[in-house]
Structures are given as structure tokens and as C-alpha cells.
Amino acid sequence: MRLQSYACAYPSLRESLFVSTTPTVYDVAQQSGVSIATVSRVYRNPDSVRVETRERVLAAARALGYVPSGNARGLASRSTGVLGLCFPDYSDPDAEAEAIEAEEEDAATLYSDQIIRGMERAARRHGYALLIAASLEGGPESLVAKVAGRVDGFAVLARTVPTQELEVISRRQPVVMLAGPREGTDHLDHLDHIEVANFDGQHELTRHLIEDHGLRRPAYIGSAEESPDVEARFRGYLAACRSGGVQVSDEPDLRVAMMTQAEGQRAVDVLLAREGERPDALVFANDQLAVGALHALQQQGLRVPEDVVVTGFDGIPLSRLVRPALTTVRQPMLRMGEEAVELLIKRLTGARDAEPVSVMLPVTVVRRASCGCGREKDAGRGRHGRH
Amino acid sequence: MRLQSYACAYPSLRESLFVSTTPTVYDVAQQSGVSIATVSRVYRNPDSVRVETRERVLAAARALGYVPSGNARGLASRSTGVLGLCFPDYSDPDAEAEAIEAEEEDAATLYSDQIIRGMERAARRHGYALLIAASLEGGPESLVAKVAGRVDGFAVLARTVPTQELEVISRRQPVVMLAGPREGTDHLDHLDHIEVANFDGQHELTRHLIEDHGLRRPAYIGSAEESPDVEARFRGYLAACRSGGVQVSDEPDLRVAMMTQAEGQRAVDVLLAREGERPDALVFANDQLAVGALHALQQQGLRVPEDVVVTGFDGIPLSRLVRPALTTVRQPMLRMGEEAVELLIKRLTGARDAEPVSVMLPVTVVRRASCGCGREKDAGRGRHGRH
DNA sequence: ACCTAAAATGAATGCGCTTACAGTCGTATG
DNA sequence: CATACGACTGTAAGCGCATTCATTTTAGGT
């Protein structure tokens, strides 16, 4: 029994300042002459303890270097005060090291950074801390399980975690799925869910090109990997072309292996080498590709937007710094992080068994020079996306 | 006693799939006909359990939706498998909202993002997750204490946490201080410590201006807030001027209120309005200021670098995207995060009482167009900083 | 088949804290 | 003056898991 230590511990205050074992409530209690319950109350509910007693306890705690154990606290109170985020580790460390050497630090502004910032901020507002972990494989000792075991609820970037594992975990705590439509719908249909209006964004952007700029020969450059988000963009493009009376094929005009600047440059070379009439607009699945294309076009001596229009998707910072500035669709990543926390909090505070929520975040079409829009900064923007 | 639940719980498997209480080792043990010790072993040390038994336990765990409680685990084993980071919350949410509306998303690449990424990655390599929290005030229930109570060790960005509080906490677990020299040295001299070679970086950059470009009338634009890092930069500048035979005053030629682009613009206006000979080089304490200055100079019809040279500090992505590209000193933030984790791990795995370590990370002087350096990309760079 | 060492498992204890529940006083009421 | 009541504080019972030690199996050897 712990109580035995009451009898003999701490011969004197002087001694106890040099404890080698980390101090606990028992030590603080002993030192300040109260019970452990009172020590606990000083931290959990200060007002329930007489001022005089409280001060005495706090003084002892300070003297001993006492910090409440989050683990013990969490165990006893069945909640941790921590929210979590699992995201994939996109970055190949080697590639990135090279990139940094080569000053390609744009890669620096990652998707996940924004979400992390958004979540951290929102979590803090609610008094929570944030636990983050990029996931690797599954298995009983997977990072996801580790995160899940340490938080009150967490968010997962789509396609990060085996759905089966998520299914199990989500039975015992709130989970929010980020981006990507709920897959299959078979298992995960009871998760809350946040996605971005990819379809609407690309649709509106394409409509703008066709109707406002009179373009009739667009080409769409997509990706080989079939992420639901990217697919939704293409469908938005298709739909806009159809309703705009522009004839295009059911498939992207080109699929690149990765969505990088380098691939964007290659894409331009490939497209321009094809016979037939040159496209008057290059619609890229993301900004990285589009920026690469800008470089390639310049090298080929083609002017943007006079000779050919270029658009991207994502709204990364770089998109407005290139020349010409890139017309694109901005994704509200920061907001996605905040929204995720709000959903989790909602589940945590009552609405445990409410119907699963699905939030569609609106995107913003940002019209800049690369599509021919000039300085009509404010006039040329609008938000799109149903709720 | 918990054991009582053995008797009546779980009338049938069918039922048990709908437990409302979250399952524990007891449930899994009961369901798979073993003791809780064995369940625990399956997760902690799988090889110590017969394959057949292990499978049975895992099957039961899956069926019940069991996830080990990180809290209980941490409490029993006295370690969490989590590292922490405390950083200040620079961003004024309102200001940022505006910034985003105005497409000023450069603010997006924050100091802390890089460190977080670096730490997360390194932590993962060692099997740890990362807990992050931007700190506010102190007090017994401060976020720092909360973080400290939940991790095995953590890093703190300088000036984030009251040193007194840190002093107490660092008695019981490893803490690494990031950036900023160890203050006072009175209390925190037993913490590990990582800083950046601010002095050396600014020194080398200034030397380059003086010796390689023959500039003789530099002006230094510093900040009103006296952060140790920024001060070190100024001292590096001073030292280089001295040894280069260039006469300058002991104080920055100008101190701005905040280190923002807007202030950078104002700084140029102020400096050019002064009587006397115009400086031939403007040395700014960070990139933001320098970029603002670039705009202002252009407006004033002055050419960079022909009429006046401009340099920054930090190496933010924006610095290489502006025209002319900015000569600056790159800080290895990502690496700082990684290094922090390495130090923590080292403390955690044995070297508990070793002498406190102080790491000085080297910086890189990046010579670009704004100082007159041309395309001599590779030749024009070097690393500086002692270890 | 019998004995022994090694492997697998179980029983029991405690990690540090929260939280009913049960006192203990001091003081306002009847 | 006895009773009640409120404000504090102490007692005790876990929270879910890791782990030591004892016990049971199993494999190995002869």
C-alpha cells in the first residue's frame, strides 16, 4: 500500500528538494500536510479549497517540482484533453533533402501544415492539445491505434488508415474523416466527414474560362493516381464543358504520374508535340503542375494568357507569386482543420449518437492573370460550394 | 473489484458487439478465455505468447473494438511514447483572417510549421508521436504543464514559457530549449539547448557585401523588440563592419516596430528622407522587412542592386520568388526540429544526467540577385557556424 | 514412460489521480 | 442549548494496463 510511505518518507524539507523519483500527489500531500484528495482538488477545482490551504499545497508542489501526471489523470477521469490527427507522410525524405539543397522550398508549404495549424488553433480554443502522427502501416501496434488510445477523438486524412481499422476504432470514440468522399459507404458511413467542393470549384473555374473568356479548346491534365478529390475536379470540368457546349472527351487529355512541377513541364512538352490544333487553355489538376507548365511555356516562347490560358487548383501561396499569377481554386485547408475540431467537440459534448454529419467546405475561385483576368481583384472572385 | 464483472458480463457474442462501455483488457481476456496478463503480452511482446493463443486474443479484440488505453499503459509503464512541443501563438487570428481574404498567404509558412514537421518526422523515426500546443499564460493549469504531464520529454520555443515554470518541470523530464541563447543562465543552465548561428550568418553576409561587392556605406534595419536572436544578428553585422574597416554606429540605423513587409516599406521611406549620403546597402534583420523594402525602392525608382543592395535573413520561400531574388541567410528550421528530437531521445535512453548540451546549427548564406550576385548559384553559397 | 529445463500462462499488485461518500468543524436557527 | 446546515477535508475504491513471481504446460532427453 502506498499509505505506508506516509510514515517514513521525507525526513526533512531540505532532503525532499532532491528527490530522485518524480513527485506525486502523495509527496505534495505529505509535504503540505493534507490528503491527496485535497491536492487533487487544488488542481481540478481550486475554489473548493480554502485559500490558505490551497497556497500551502501549491507552495509544496512548486518546491517539489510537481507536475500532475496526464496519464493518471486521464485514466481516472476517462478523458485526456487531447485531440489527434493522422495524416500520410507524403514526403520522401531524400527527395526533400535534395529539394532543400536546390532551394525548392515551396514543397515546404504542405497540405498537412495548414490542417495542423487549423486544428491546433481550434483545439486550443476549446482547451485541448493536439497530437499528430504521420501514419505508416497498420497492425496492432500501428500509430493510429497509438493515437487513438491517447486522445478523446481524432481526425484522419482520407486514405491514411486502413478502413477496417478505422471502423473498429470509431466504435469507441469520435473520428472525423478529412477530404475524399466517404469511400465504399459500406463501413465508414457512421463517421463524420469533411470534404471540399472539388466538383463545384473546377466547374465554376471552367465555366469562367468558357463563358467569360470565350475559350473553346481546353485541355485537362489530370493525374494517374485516382484520388476521389482529383476525380471530382475532372468531373466538374467535364460538366462545365458539356453545359458550355464545348466538346471534350471522357478522359483527361493527359495523365501525369505525379502532381509536381517537373511533371507539369513535361506535360506541356507532350501536349504541344501532338498534332492537331493547339489547345487554347490548359486546365491542370493542381497548382504544382500549372506552375511547372508556366515555365515550360515560357521556354517554348508561348505567352500566357495571350497564346494559351493556364489554370491550377489548390491555391498554394506560390500560385500568386509566379508570373503571370495563377488563376486557381483555393482550398480552405486551415478551415478544414478548424471544422474538424468543431465536429469532434460536438461529439464529445453530448451529441454522441447523433446522425453522422457530412460537411462540404466551399472553395474560392481566384481569378488572376494566367486566365486573362486583370486587376479586377475583388470583382473577380466568388465562393462556390453547396453545403 | 473488477473481477465481479466476469460472472455476468456478455451473455453472448452477439450481444457483446454492441457494448456501450469501451472494452478493456478484461473484456478481451474474458472473451478469449485467457488472463489479462496474456492480453497485455499480445500487445507488448507478441512473441512471448503462443501463436494460437495470440490469434484468439486478437480476434476477440477485433470483435470487441478494443484499443489499448494509452493512459493506463503510460501510467503502468511510466512512459508515454509521446514527445511534445510548446510554441508561442504568433498569429493574431483576426489579422490572419484579413490576410487570407487579401491573399496574403505568405504568412502561411510559419516558423513553427517547419519545426513541427521536423520534429514529427524525427519523432516518428524513433517510434514517438508528437503533441503540440501553442502556449498562453502560465498558472497551475497552464498548457505547458498539461503537455509536460503527457509526454516523455519536450521542446520549447524560447520565450514561450515562464522560465520559472520550466525550471520546475525540467527537474523531472528532459526539456530542450529552441532558439534564443539560454537566458540569464541562472536557472535554465541545465537544459539542453539548440540555437542558430545568427551571429555567424549575419557576419558572413556582411563580410560578403563589404569584401566581395566593395560596399562601404551599409545601413542596418533592426527591430524594436530585443530578441536575443535578432540582437545576435546585429552583433554579427557590427563585427564584420569593424573588421572590414567600415565605420558604423553601435546602434542599428533604424529600428522598426514589427518585422513585417509594411514596416519594411516604411523603413525605406524613412531612410531615404534622411539627409546625408544615401546608403549603398540595406541590411535587414529579416526577410519580411527586406521584401517590403524591395517594393518601396521600386516605387522610388531605385534599382536593386545597381543603386542599392538589399539583404534579408531567414530564407523564407518568398525570398527567392521576389524580383530581384533576395540575398539572405537561411535558417534550418526543419533541422532544428529534428535535432531537438535527437537530443530528447538521447536523454531518454540513458544519458539522463549527462552534462547539458548546447547545439549551434549552421546557417547558409544564400547569395542571390539583390546583392549583385548573378547566376553563380552553386559557387556563391557556403555554410557558416561553429558547432 | 519419467524427469528436467524451458516456455507459456495466471494471480496479484500498484502506477498516480479522480471522485463519491463520509466525516469534522463552526455557525446560523429553533 | 440542541439541531441543522454549509464549507472543507479525509477515506477508500477504482480507472486499465504492465509486470513480477508463482504455477502450469510443453518439449527434450534418456
CSV table of C-alpha atoms in Angstrom, one decimal, chain A residues 209 217-221 268 271-272 279-284 290 293 297 308-312:
chain,number,residue,atom,x,y,z
A,209,LEU,CA,-12.9,30.1,-69.0
A,217,ARG,CA,-10.4,24.2,-77.0
A,218,PRO,CA,-9.5,23.4,-73.4
A,219,ALA,CA,-7.2,20.5,-72.4
A,220,TYR,CA,-7.3,18.8,-69.0
A,221,ILE,CA,-4.2,17.5,-67.4
A,268,VAL,CA,3.4,20.9,-71.8
A,271,LEU,CA,0.8,18.3,-75.4
A,272,LEU,CA,2.5,20.7,-77.7
A,279,PRO,CA,-5.4,23.9,-77.0
A,280,ASP,CA,-6.3,27.5,-76.0
A,281,ALA,CA,-6.4,26.6,-72.3
A,282,LEU,CA,-4.6,24.2,-70.1
A,283,VAL,CA,-6.6,23.2,-67.1
A,284,PHE,CA,-4.4,21.5,-64.5
A,290,ALA,CA,0.4,24.5,-63.6
A,293,ALA,CA,3.7,24.4,-67.2
A,297,LEU,CA,5.5,27.6,-71.9
A,308,VAL,CA,-2.7,30.0,-74.1
A,309,VAL,CA,-4.5,30.2,-70.8
A,310,VAL,CA,-3.3,28.2,-67.7
A,311,THR,CA,-5.2,27.3,-64.5
A,312,GLY,CA,-4.4,25.3,-61.4
